[in-house]
CSV table of C-alpha atoms in Angstrom, one decimal:
chain,number,residue,atom,x,y,z
A,1,MET,CA,0.3,-0.3,0.0
A,2,THR,CA,1.0,3.4,-0.8
A,3,SER,CA,1.7,6.1,1.5
A,4,ARG,CA,-1.0,8.1,-0.5
A,5,THR,CA,-3.2,5.6,0.2
A,6,ALA,CA,-2.9,4.6,3.8
A,7,GLU,CA,-3.2,8.2,4.3
A,8,ARG,CA,-6.3,8.0,2.8
A,9,VAL,CA,-7.7,5.1,4.6
A,10,GLY,CA,-6.6,6.5,7.8
A,11,ALA,CA,-8.4,9.8,6.6
A,12,ALA,CA,-12.1,7.9,6.4
A,13,ALA,CA,-11.2,6.2,9.5
A,14,VAL,CA,-11.2,9.1,11.5
A,15,ILE,CA,-14.0,10.4,9.5
A,16,LEU,CA,-16.1,7.4,10.4
A,17,VAL,CA,-14.7,7.6,13.8
A,18,MET,CA,-15.9,11.0,14.2
A,19,LEU,CA,-20.1,10.2,12.6
A,20,ALA,CA,-20.5,7.6,15.0
A,21,LEU,CA,-19.0,9.7,17.9
A,22,PHE,CA,-22.0,12.6,16.3
A,23,LEU,CA,-24.9,10.0,15.9
A,24,LEU,CA,-24.2,8.8,19.8
A,25,VAL,CA,-24.2,12.1,21.0
A,26,ARG,CA,-26.6,13.6,19.0
A,27,ALA,CA,-25.6,17.6,19.4
A,28,GLU,CA,-28.3,20.3,19.6
A,29,PRO,CA,-27.4,24.0,19.7
A,30,GLU,CA,-29.7,26.3,20.7
A,31,ALA,CA,-29.5,29.7,21.9
A,32,LEU,CA,-28.6,29.6,25.5
A,33,LYS,CA,-31.2,30.1,28.3
A,34,PRO,CA,-29.5,31.5,31.8
A,35,LEU,CA,-30.0,28.7,35.0
A,36,GLY,CA,-29.7,29.6,38.0
A,37,LEU,CA,-27.1,27.0,39.0
A,38,LEU,CA,-24.9,28.1,35.8
A,39,GLN,CA,-25.3,31.5,36.9
A,40,MET,CA,-24.2,30.6,40.5
A,41,ASN,CA,-20.9,29.2,39.3
A,42,ASP,CA,-20.0,31.6,36.3
A,43,LEU,CA,-16.3,33.0,37.0
A,44,ARG,CA,-16.0,35.1,34.0
A,45,ALA,CA,-17.1,38.3,35.6
A,46,GLU,CA,-14.5,40.0,34.2
A,47,ALA,CA,-14.7,38.9,30.9
A,48,GLY,CA,-17.9,41.2,30.0
A,49,GLU,CA,-21.0,40.2,28.4
A,50,THR,CA,-20.4,37.8,25.7
A,51,ASP,CA,-23.3,35.9,23.2
A,52,THR,CA,-23.1,32.1,24.3
A,53,VAL,CA,-24.6,29.1,22.6
A,54,THR,CA,-24.9,25.9,24.3
A,55,ARG,CA,-24.9,22.0,22.8
A,56,THR,CA,-26.6,19.3,24.8
A,57,GLY,CA,-25.4,15.2,25.1
A,58,THR,CA,-24.7,12.5,27.0
A,59,VAL,CA,-22.2,9.9,28.1
A,60,THR,CA,-22.7,6.8,27.5
A,61,ALA,CA,-20.7,3.1,28.1
A,62,SER,CA,-18.8,3.9,24.8
A,63,VAL,CA,-18.5,8.4,24.3
A,64,SER,CA,-17.0,9.5,27.6
A,65,THR,CA,-16.9,12.8,28.8
A,66,VAL,CA,-13.8,13.7,26.6
A,67,ASP,CA,-15.8,12.6,23.6
A,68,VAL,CA,-19.2,14.4,24.2
A,69,LEU,CA,-17.4,17.6,24.7
A,70,GLU,CA,-15.0,17.4,21.7
A,71,VAL,CA,-18.6,16.7,19.7
A,72,LEU,CA,-20.1,19.8,20.8
A,73,GLY,CA,-17.5,21.7,19.8
A,74,ALA,CA,-14.5,21.8,22.2
A,75,SER,CA,-10.7,21.5,21.8
A,76,PRO,CA,-9.3,18.9,22.7
A,77,GLU,CA,-7.2,20.7,25.2
A,78,ASP,CA,-9.9,22.5,26.6
A,79,ALA,CA,-12.1,19.4,26.2
A,80,THR,CA,-10.1,17.0,28.9
A,81,ALA,CA,-9.4,19.9,31.3
A,82,ALA,CA,-13.3,20.3,31.7
A,83,ALA,CA,-13.6,16.8,32.1
A,84,ILE,CA,-10.8,17.1,34.8
A,85,ALA,CA,-12.2,19.2,36.7
A,86,LEU,CA,-15.5,17.8,36.5
A,87,ARG,CA,-13.8,14.2,37.6
A,88,GLU,CA,-12.5,15.8,40.5
A,89,ALA,CA,-15.3,17.3,42.0
A,90,SER,CA,-17.4,14.6,41.5
A,91,PRO,CA,-18.6,12.8,44.5
A,92,THR,CA,-17.3,9.4,43.1
A,93,ARG,CA,-13.9,10.7,42.5
A,94,GLY,CA,-11.4,9.8,39.8
A,95,GLN,CA,-14.3,7.7,38.1
A,96,ARG,CA,-15.3,8.7,34.7
A,97,LEU,CA,-19.4,9.8,35.0
A,98,ARG,CA,-22.0,7.5,34.2
A,99,GLN,CA,-23.4,6.2,32.0
A,100,GLY,CA,-26.6,8.1,31.1
A,101,THR,CA,-25.0,11.6,32.5
A,102,PRO,CA,-26.6,14.3,30.3
A,103,LEU,CA,-24.0,17.2,29.4
A,104,SER,CA,-24.7,21.0,28.4
A,105,ALA,CA,-21.9,22.8,27.5
A,106,TRP,CA,-21.4,26.5,26.9
A,107,PHE,CA,-19.7,28.5,24.2
A,108,GLU,CA,-18.2,32.0,23.3
A,109,ALA,CA,-16.6,34.2,20.6
A,110,SER,CA,-12.7,34.3,21.6
A,111,ALA,CA,-11.1,37.3,20.6
A,112,ASP,CA,-9.8,35.5,17.4
A,113,GLY,CA,-14.0,35.3,16.7
A,114,ARG,CA,-13.7,31.0,17.1
A,115,GLU,CA,-15.8,29.8,19.6
A,116,ARG,CA,-14.1,28.1,22.9
A,117,LEU,CA,-15.4,26.0,25.9
A,118,ALA,CA,-16.9,28.5,28.3
A,119,GLY,CA,-18.2,25.8,30.8
A,120,VAL,CA,-20.3,22.4,30.8
A,121,SER,CA,-22.7,21.4,33.6
A,122,ALA,CA,-23.6,17.8,34.2
A,123,LYS,CA,-26.7,16.7,35.8
A,124,LEU,CA,-25.9,13.4,38.3
A,125,SER,CA,-29.5,13.5,39.8
A,126,PRO,CA,-32.5,15.7,40.1
A,127,LYS,CA,-30.7,17.0,43.1
A,128,ALA,CA,-26.9,17.4,42.2
A,129,THR,CA,-24.8,18.8,39.8
A,130,LEU,CA,-21.5,19.5,38.8
A,131,VAL,CA,-20.4,22.8,36.6
A,132,ALA,CA,-16.8,23.6,35.6
A,133,SER,CA,-16.7,27.2,34.2
A,134,ARG,CA,-13.4,28.6,32.8
A,135,SER,CA,-11.7,31.5,34.6
A,136,ALA,CA,-10.5,34.1,33.8
A,137,ASP,CA,-6.5,32.6,33.7
A,138,GLY,CA,-7.8,29.8,31.0
A,139,ARG,CA,-8.2,27.1,33.6
A,140,PHE,CA,-11.7,25.3,34.4
A,141,THR,CA,-12.6,25.3,37.9
A,142,ALA,CA,-15.8,22.8,39.2
A,143,ASN,CA,-18.1,22.7,41.8
A,144,LEU,CA,-20.8,19.8,43.0
A,145,LEU,CA,-24.0,22.6,43.4
A,146,SER,CA,-26.6,20.7,45.4
A,147,ALA,CA,-29.8,22.3,45.2
A,148,ARG,CA,-32.6,23.0,48.4
A,149,THR,CA,-34.4,20.4,48.5
A,150,THR,CA,-37.6,19.7,50.8
A,151,THR,CA,-39.8,17.0,51.3
A,152,VAL,CA,-43.6,17.7,50.4
A,153,LEU,CA,-46.8,16.0,50.8
A,154,HIS,CA,-48.6,15.4,47.4
A,155,ARG,CA,-52.0,13.7,47.2
A,156,VAL,CA,-53.3,11.4,44.4
A,157,ALA,CA,-57.1,10.8,44.6
A,158,GLY,CA,-60.2,10.3,42.2
A,159,ARG,CA,-61.3,7.2,40.6
A,160,ILE,CA,-59.5,4.7,38.1
A,161,ASP,CA,-60.5,5.0,34.9
A,162,THR,CA,-58.5,2.8,32.7
A,163,THR,CA,-56.1,1.4,35.2
A,164,LEU,CA,-54.7,1.8,38.8
A,165,ALA,CA,-51.4,3.0,37.8
A,166,ASP,CA,-52.4,4.9,35.0
A,167,ALA,CA,-54.2,7.3,37.4
A,168,ILE,CA,-51.5,7.7,40.1
A,169,LEU,CA,-48.8,8.3,37.1
A,170,GLU,CA,-51.2,10.3,35.9
A,171,GLY,CA,-51.0,12.5,39.6
A,172,GLY,CA,-47.9,12.6,40.1
A,173,GLY,CA,-46.5,9.4,41.4
A,174,THR,CA,-44.6,6.3,40.2
A,175,ARG,CA,-45.7,2.2,38.9
A,176,GLN,CA,-44.0,1.2,42.3
A,177,HIS,CA,-46.2,3.5,44.4
A,178,ALA,CA,-49.2,2.0,42.4
A,179,GLU,CA,-47.9,-1.4,43.1
A,180,MET,CA,-46.9,-0.8,46.8
A,181,PHE,CA,-50.3,0.4,46.7
A,182,ALA,CA,-52.1,-2.5,45.6
A,183,GLY,CA,-50.0,-4.7,47.3
A,184,LEU,CA,-51.5,-3.3,50.9
A,185,PHE,CA,-54.6,-4.9,49.5
A,186,PRO,CA,-54.0,-8.3,49.1
A,187,GLU,CA,-57.5,-9.7,48.8
A,188,ASP,CA,-58.0,-8.3,45.7
A,189,PRO,CA,-55.9,-9.9,43.3
A,190,VAL,CA,-57.8,-7.6,40.4
A,191,LEU,CA,-56.1,-4.2,42.0
A,192,GLY,CA,-53.0,-6.0,41.1
A,193,GLN,CA,-53.3,-6.5,37.4
A,194,GLY,CA,-55.0,-2.2,37.2
A,195,GLY,CA,-58.2,-2.8,39.5
A,196,ARG,CA,-61.9,-2.0,37.6
A,197,LYS,CA,-63.0,1.1,36.5
A,198,GLY,CA,-65.0,3.9,38.9
A,199,GLU,CA,-62.8,1.9,42.3
A,200,ARG,CA,-62.2,4.7,44.4
A,201,PHE,CA,-58.4,5.5,45.7
A,202,ASP,CA,-56.9,8.3,47.8
A,203,ALA,CA,-52.7,7.9,47.6
A,204,VAL,CA,-50.4,10.0,49.7
A,205,ILE,CA,-47.2,10.2,48.7
A,206,GLU,CA,-43.8,12.2,49.5
A,207,VAL,CA,-42.1,14.2,46.8
A,208,ILE,CA,-38.6,16.5,46.6
A,209,ALA,CA,-38.6,19.4,45.4
A,210,ASP,CA,-36.3,22.4,45.4
A,211,GLU,CA,-37.0,25.9,46.8
A,212,ARG,CA,-39.2,26.9,43.9
A,213,GLY,CA,-41.5,24.2,44.4
A,214,ASN,CA,-40.2,22.6,41.7
A,215,PHE,CA,-41.0,19.0,41.3
A,216,LEU,CA,-37.6,17.1,41.4
A,217,GLU,CA,-38.0,13.2,42.5
A,218,ALA,CA,-40.9,11.3,43.9
A,219,GLY,CA,-40.7,9.5,47.3
A,220,ASP,CA,-42.5,7.2,49.9
A,221,LEU,CA,-46.0,6.4,49.6
A,222,VAL,CA,-46.7,7.7,53.1
A,223,PHE,CA,-51.2,7.2,52.8
A,224,ALA,CA,-53.0,4.8,50.8
A,225,ALA,CA,-57.1,4.6,50.5
A,226,PHE,CA,-58.9,1.7,48.7
A,227,ASN,CA,-63.0,2.0,48.4
A,228,GLY,CA,-63.1,-1.1,45.7
A,229,GLN,CA,-65.3,-3.8,45.0
A,230,ASP,CA,-63.6,-6.9,46.7
A,231,ALA,CA,-61.2,-4.9,49.1
A,232,SER,CA,-61.0,-1.1,50.8
A,233,GLY,CA,-59.6,-0.2,53.6
A,234,SER,CA,-56.9,2.7,54.9
A,235,TRP,CA,-53.1,2.2,55.5
A,236,TYR,CA,-50.8,4.5,57.1
A,237,ARG,CA,-46.9,4.4,56.7
A,238,PHE,CA,-45.2,4.9,60.5
A,239,THR,CA,-41.5,4.1,61.8
A,240,PRO,CA,-42.0,3.2,65.0
A,241,GLU,CA,-38.8,4.8,67.3
A,242,ASP,CA,-38.0,1.5,69.1
A,243,THR,CA,-37.5,-0.5,66.1
A,244,GLY,CA,-36.9,1.9,63.3
A,245,LEU,CA,-38.3,0.0,60.4
A,246,PRO,CA,-41.3,1.4,58.3
A,247,GLU,CA,-44.5,-0.2,58.1
A,248,PHE,CA,-48.2,0.3,57.0
A,249,TYR,CA,-50.5,0.8,59.5
A,250,SER,CA,-54.3,0.4,59.5
A,251,GLY,CA,-55.5,3.7,61.2
A,252,SER,CA,-56.0,2.0,64.9
A,253,GLY,CA,-52.1,1.0,64.5
A,254,ILE,CA,-52.6,-2.3,63.9
A,255,ALA,CA,-50.0,-3.4,60.9
A,256,GLY,CA,-50.9,-5.6,58.1
A,257,ASP,CA,-52.1,-9.6,58.4
A,258,GLU,CA,-49.1,-11.1,58.3
A,259,PHE,CA,-45.5,-10.6,59.2
A,260,LEU,CA,-43.8,-11.8,56.3
A,261,LEU,CA,-45.0,-12.4,52.2
A,262,ARG,CA,-44.8,-15.8,51.3
A,263,ASP,CA,-44.3,-15.2,48.2
A,264,PRO,CA,-41.6,-12.3,47.5
A,265,VAL,CA,-42.4,-12.7,43.2
A,266,ARG,CA,-45.6,-11.8,42.7
A,267,GLY,CA,-47.9,-14.1,41.0
A,268,ALA,CA,-45.0,-16.6,40.2
A,269,GLN,CA,-45.7,-20.5,40.2
A,270,MET,CA,-44.0,-22.0,42.8
A,271,ASN,CA,-41.8,-25.1,41.4
A,272,SER,CA,-39.8,-26.5,44.1
A,273,GLY,CA,-40.3,-27.3,47.6
A,274,PHE,CA,-38.5,-27.1,51.1
A,275,GLY,CA,-37.0,-30.5,52.7
A,276,ASN,CA,-34.5,-33.0,51.1
A,277,ARG,CA,-34.2,-33.6,47.5
A,278,LEU,CA,-32.0,-34.1,44.8
A,279,HIS,CA,-29.6,-31.7,43.8
A,280,PRO,CA,-30.3,-31.1,40.1
A,281,ILE,CA,-26.5,-30.2,39.2
A,282,THR,CA,-24.3,-32.4,41.5
A,283,GLY,CA,-27.1,-35.6,41.8
A,284,GLU,CA,-26.7,-35.1,46.2
A,285,MET,CA,-29.8,-35.7,48.2
A,286,LEU,CA,-29.6,-32.2,50.3
A,287,LEU,CA,-31.7,-30.1,52.2
A,288,HIS,CA,-33.4,-27.4,49.9
A,289,ALA,CA,-33.7,-25.0,52.6
A,290,GLY,CA,-36.1,-22.9,50.9
A,291,ILE,CA,-38.9,-22.5,47.9
A,292,ASP,CA,-38.3,-21.8,44.3
A,293,PHE,CA,-40.4,-19.6,42.2
A,294,ARG,CA,-40.2,-19.8,38.7
A,295,ALA,CA,-40.2,-16.3,36.8
A,296,PRO,CA,-38.7,-14.9,33.6
A,297,ILE,CA,-34.6,-13.5,34.9
A,298,GLY,CA,-35.8,-9.3,35.2
A,299,THR,CA,-38.8,-10.1,37.2
A,300,PRO,CA,-38.7,-7.5,40.2
A,301,ILE,CA,-37.8,-9.5,43.7
A,302,ARG,CA,-39.7,-7.8,46.5
A,303,ALA,CA,-38.7,-7.4,50.4
A,304,ALA,CA,-40.8,-10.3,52.3
A,305,GLY,CA,-41.0,-7.8,55.5
A,306,SER,CA,-39.6,-5.2,56.5
A,307,GLY,CA,-36.1,-4.4,57.7
A,308,LEU,CA,-32.7,-4.2,57.5
A,309,VAL,CA,-30.3,-5.6,54.4
A,310,THR,CA,-27.3,-7.1,56.0
A,311,ASP,CA,-25.4,-9.0,53.5
A,312,MET,CA,-25.7,-8.6,49.4
A,313,ARG,CA,-22.7,-10.2,47.0
A,314,TRP,CA,-21.9,-13.2,45.0
A,315,GLY,CA,-22.1,-16.4,46.7
A,316,ASP,CA,-21.3,-19.5,45.6
A,317,GLY,CA,-24.1,-21.4,44.8
A,318,TYR,CA,-26.4,-18.5,45.5
A,319,GLY,CA,-25.2,-16.4,43.1
A,320,TRP,CA,-25.8,-12.8,43.4
A,321,PHE,CA,-28.3,-12.7,47.2
A,322,VAL,CA,-29.7,-10.4,49.0
A,323,ARG,CA,-30.2,-11.3,53.0
A,324,ILE,CA,-32.4,-9.3,54.7
A,325,ARG,CA,-32.9,-9.1,59.2
A,326,HIS,CA,-36.3,-8.3,60.5
A,327,GLU,CA,-38.0,-8.2,64.0
A,328,ARG,CA,-38.3,-11.3,66.2
A,329,GLY,CA,-35.4,-13.5,65.5
A,330,TYR,CA,-36.3,-13.4,61.8
A,331,GLU,CA,-34.7,-13.6,58.2
A,332,THR,CA,-35.4,-14.1,54.7
A,333,VAL,CA,-32.4,-14.8,51.7
A,334,TYR,CA,-33.3,-14.4,48.4
A,335,ALA,CA,-30.8,-15.7,45.8
A,336,HIS,CA,-29.7,-16.3,42.0
A,337,MET,CA,-30.8,-12.9,41.5
A,338,SER,CA,-29.8,-10.9,38.1
A,339,GLY,CA,-29.2,-7.6,39.7
A,340,PHE,CA,-29.8,-5.4,42.4
A,341,ALA,CA,-32.0,-3.0,42.8
A,342,GLU,CA,-30.4,1.1,42.5
A,343,GLY,CA,-29.6,2.2,45.6
A,344,LEU,CA,-30.3,-1.1,47.3
A,345,THR,CA,-27.4,-1.2,50.0
A,346,PRO,CA,-26.4,-3.5,52.9
A,347,GLY,CA,-26.7,-1.4,56.0
A,348,ARG,CA,-30.1,0.0,54.3
A,349,THR,CA,-33.4,0.2,55.8
A,350,VAL,CA,-36.2,-1.8,53.6
A,351,MET,CA,-40.2,-2.1,53.8
A,352,ARG,CA,-42.1,-5.1,53.0
A,353,GLY,CA,-42.9,-4.8,49.7
A,354,ASP,CA,-40.2,-2.9,48.0
A,355,ILE,CA,-38.2,-3.9,45.1
A,356,ILE,CA,-34.9,-5.3,45.8
A,357,GLY,CA,-33.6,-7.4,42.9
A,358,PHE,CA,-34.9,-9.3,40.0
A,359,VAL,CA,-34.8,-12.8,38.9
A,360,GLY,CA,-32.3,-14.0,37.5
A,361,SER,CA,-30.1,-17.8,37.2
A,362,THR,CA,-26.6,-17.0,38.9
A,363,GLY,CA,-24.7,-19.5,40.7
A,364,SER,CA,-25.7,-23.1,40.4
A,365,SER,CA,-28.6,-23.1,38.6
A,366,THR,CA,-30.5,-24.9,36.1
A,367,GLY,CA,-32.4,-21.7,35.0
A,368,ALA,CA,-34.5,-18.4,35.7
A,369,HIS,CA,-36.1,-18.3,39.3
A,370,LEU,CA,-35.9,-17.1,42.6
A,371,HIS,CA,-34.6,-19.5,45.3
A,372,TYR,CA,-36.4,-17.6,48.6
A,373,GLU,CA,-35.2,-18.7,52.5
A,374,VAL,CA,-36.7,-17.7,56.0
A,375,LEU,CA,-34.9,-18.3,58.6
A,376,ARG,CA,-36.3,-18.3,62.2
A,377,ASN,CA,-33.5,-17.9,65.2
A,378,GLY,CA,-31.7,-19.2,62.9
A,379,PHE,CA,-33.1,-22.0,61.7
A,380,TYR,CA,-34.0,-23.0,58.3
A,381,VAL,CA,-38.0,-23.1,58.1
A,382,ASN,CA,-40.3,-23.8,55.7
A,383,PRO,CA,-42.3,-20.4,54.2
A,384,VAL,CA,-45.5,-21.9,53.1
A,385,THR,CA,-46.5,-24.2,56.5
A,386,LEU,CA,-44.6,-21.5,59.0
A,387,ALA,CA,-47.5,-20.0,61.1
A,388,LEU,CA,-45.9,-16.2,61.0
A,389,PRO,CA,-47.0,-13.7,63.4
A,390,THR,CA,-50.0,-11.2,62.7
A,391,GLY,CA,-49.0,-7.3,62.6
A,392,ARG,CA,-47.8,-5.7,65.6
A,393,ASP,CA,-50.2,-3.4,67.4
A,394,LEU,CA,-48.8,-0.1,68.4
A,395,SER,CA,-51.5,0.2,70.8
A,396,GLY,CA,-49.0,-2.1,73.6
A,397,ASN,CA,-46.6,0.6,73.5
A,398,LYS,CA,-48.3,4.3,75.3
A,399,ASP,CA,-45.5,6.6,73.7
A,400,VAL,CA,-44.8,4.8,70.5
A,401,PHE,CA,-49.0,4.8,69.7
A,402,ALA,CA,-48.8,8.7,70.7
A,403,ALA,CA,-46.6,8.8,67.9
A,404,PHE,CA,-48.3,7.1,65.2
A,405,GLU,CA,-52.1,8.9,65.9
A,406,ALA,CA,-49.4,12.3,65.8
A,407,GLN,CA,-48.7,11.0,62.3
A,408,ARG,CA,-51.8,9.6,61.2
A,409,ASP,CA,-53.9,13.5,62.3
A,410,THR,CA,-51.0,15.2,60.6
A,411,ILE,CA,-51.6,12.9,57.3
A,412,ASP,CA,-55.6,13.3,57.5
A,413,ALA,CA,-55.6,16.9,58.2
A,414,PHE,CA,-52.9,17.3,54.8
A,415,ARG,CA,-56.1,15.3,52.9
A,416,ASN,CA,-58.5,17.3,54.3
A,417,GLN,CA,-57.1,20.5,53.3
A,418,ALA,CA,-56.0,19.2,50.1
A,419,PRO,CA,-57.8,18.2,46.6
A,420,GLY,CA,-55.6,15.4,44.5
A,421,GLY,CA,-52.8,16.9,42.7
A,422,GLN,CA,-52.2,19.6,45.4
A,423,LEU,CA,-48.4,20.2,47.1
A,424,PHE,CA,-48.4,20.7,50.4
A,425,ALA,CA,-45.1,21.5,52.3
A,426,ALA,CA,-44.2,19.2,55.9
A,427,ALA,CA,-42.1,17.3,57.3
A,428,ASN,CA,-40.2,14.0,56.3
A,429,SER,CA,-42.4,11.2,57.1
A,430,ALA,CA,-39.6,9.6,59.1
A,431,ARG,CA,-40.0,12.7,61.6
A,432,MET,CA,-43.7,13.7,60.9
A,433,ALA,CA,-44.8,12.8,63.9
A,434,ASN,CA,-43.2,15.6,65.4
A,435,ALA,CA,-44.7,18.2,63.1
A,436,PRO,CA,-47.8,20.5,63.9
A,437,ALA,CA,-51.1,19.0,61.6
A,438,PRO,CA,-50.7,21.5,59.0
C-alpha cells in the first residue's frame, strides 16, 4: 500500500469515527437560556457580556466526557481540562461520569472570532449538578451544586379510569407507588392487575421539591385508601422509634395480617418446595432450605417484610443474593438474582414490598428462578407452612402509639385540605410524628 493510499484510508477512518460519535452524542445547538445553577458558578465576570450558545450530549458506555465535549465543539485541550475538573469535583472522585449522564456545554466567541468552551454542566441527579467554568486565566474550575430541597406531601386521589397505575402516574406518582398501593390490599388480586373502572382510591406520597417548588423526584408512599368491589380500607406508613423499621398500619395502629410475604415474586409459580431432594446439578440428596419461584429473568423481587439489609454479594452456589434481618428473630434470603435494585446497599432499611432486585439464574442454577429462604432464630423454616405472626399492634406501647396517632392525624389533616394533586410542605415521614398538623 502506498503512503498516499494509507493516508486516504486513515482519513476515512477518522471521518467514520467522528460520524459515529456525532450519532451517539446527538448534539443539539440552541440559544443559551441562563440557568440559576450555571450563573452561581460563572467565574468569568471579568470577561464582560458575551454571546453564548449551549449544546447538549450524553455520556454513554462507549463515549466519554472528553469525546462528548469534542463532538459538541470543544478543542481537545479544553475538553480534557473540563473533564478533569468535573471528575475531581465529583462525589465519586477519580471515576468517569456514569453512563447516561446528560451534559450541557456552553461556548463563547474568543478574541479571534472562534468558539471556545466556556463551561459545562453534568446533571448527576435531580438534586445534584456538577458545573465547570473557565476562569479568567483560562483554567477550568468545577463545583458540585446541590439544590436546596424540602420534602412535601402530594395527594393523588380519584377514580380508576383505565388502571390504577395510569391514574397514579397521571397524578404525579410512579408505578412503584401503584404496585405498593395494590400490595396493601392482597384480598383483591384484580387491583394488582389494574383494578376496575370506577373504583375509588386515595394516595399521599412524599416528593422532593426545590426551593421554588419544582418537583425533583418522588419519595415514599405514606398513605393508601381504597374503596373497591372486593377490598377497602386505609393504611398509614409509620416508623416506630423502638425498631426503626417502617411499616403500614391501619388507622387503629395495627400492621398488616402477616409478618412476612410468602411470595416475594408476585404471581410467580412455585416449582420446588422445602425439604430433602436430589440436587439438580450434583445429584446428591441435600436439604433444599427454601422454596423456588419460576419467573423470567428481570422479574422484580420484593422484600418479604420490613428489615435491615445485612448482606448482598456473590455467594458461590447462591449467585447474587440479598439477606435481610427482620424483627422477632426472622431473616430472609433471596438468591440467584440477576441484579440488585438501584441504591440498595448493606445497612439500608427496606419496607415490605420494596423492590430489592430481579430474578436471574446466577450461581448453581438450572434456569431463571428465585430461591427464597426464611430463617427463624438462625434455623431454616418452611416459608409455606410456617405459622407467621400477625402484624404488630402499636397500642401496646403508649409512647409509640401516641407518635403514630400524631402522624396519622397530620396526614388526615393534609388530606382534608389538599385536593388531589396539590402540594403541601410537611416534615419527612420519619419525623412527621413531631410535626404540627398543617
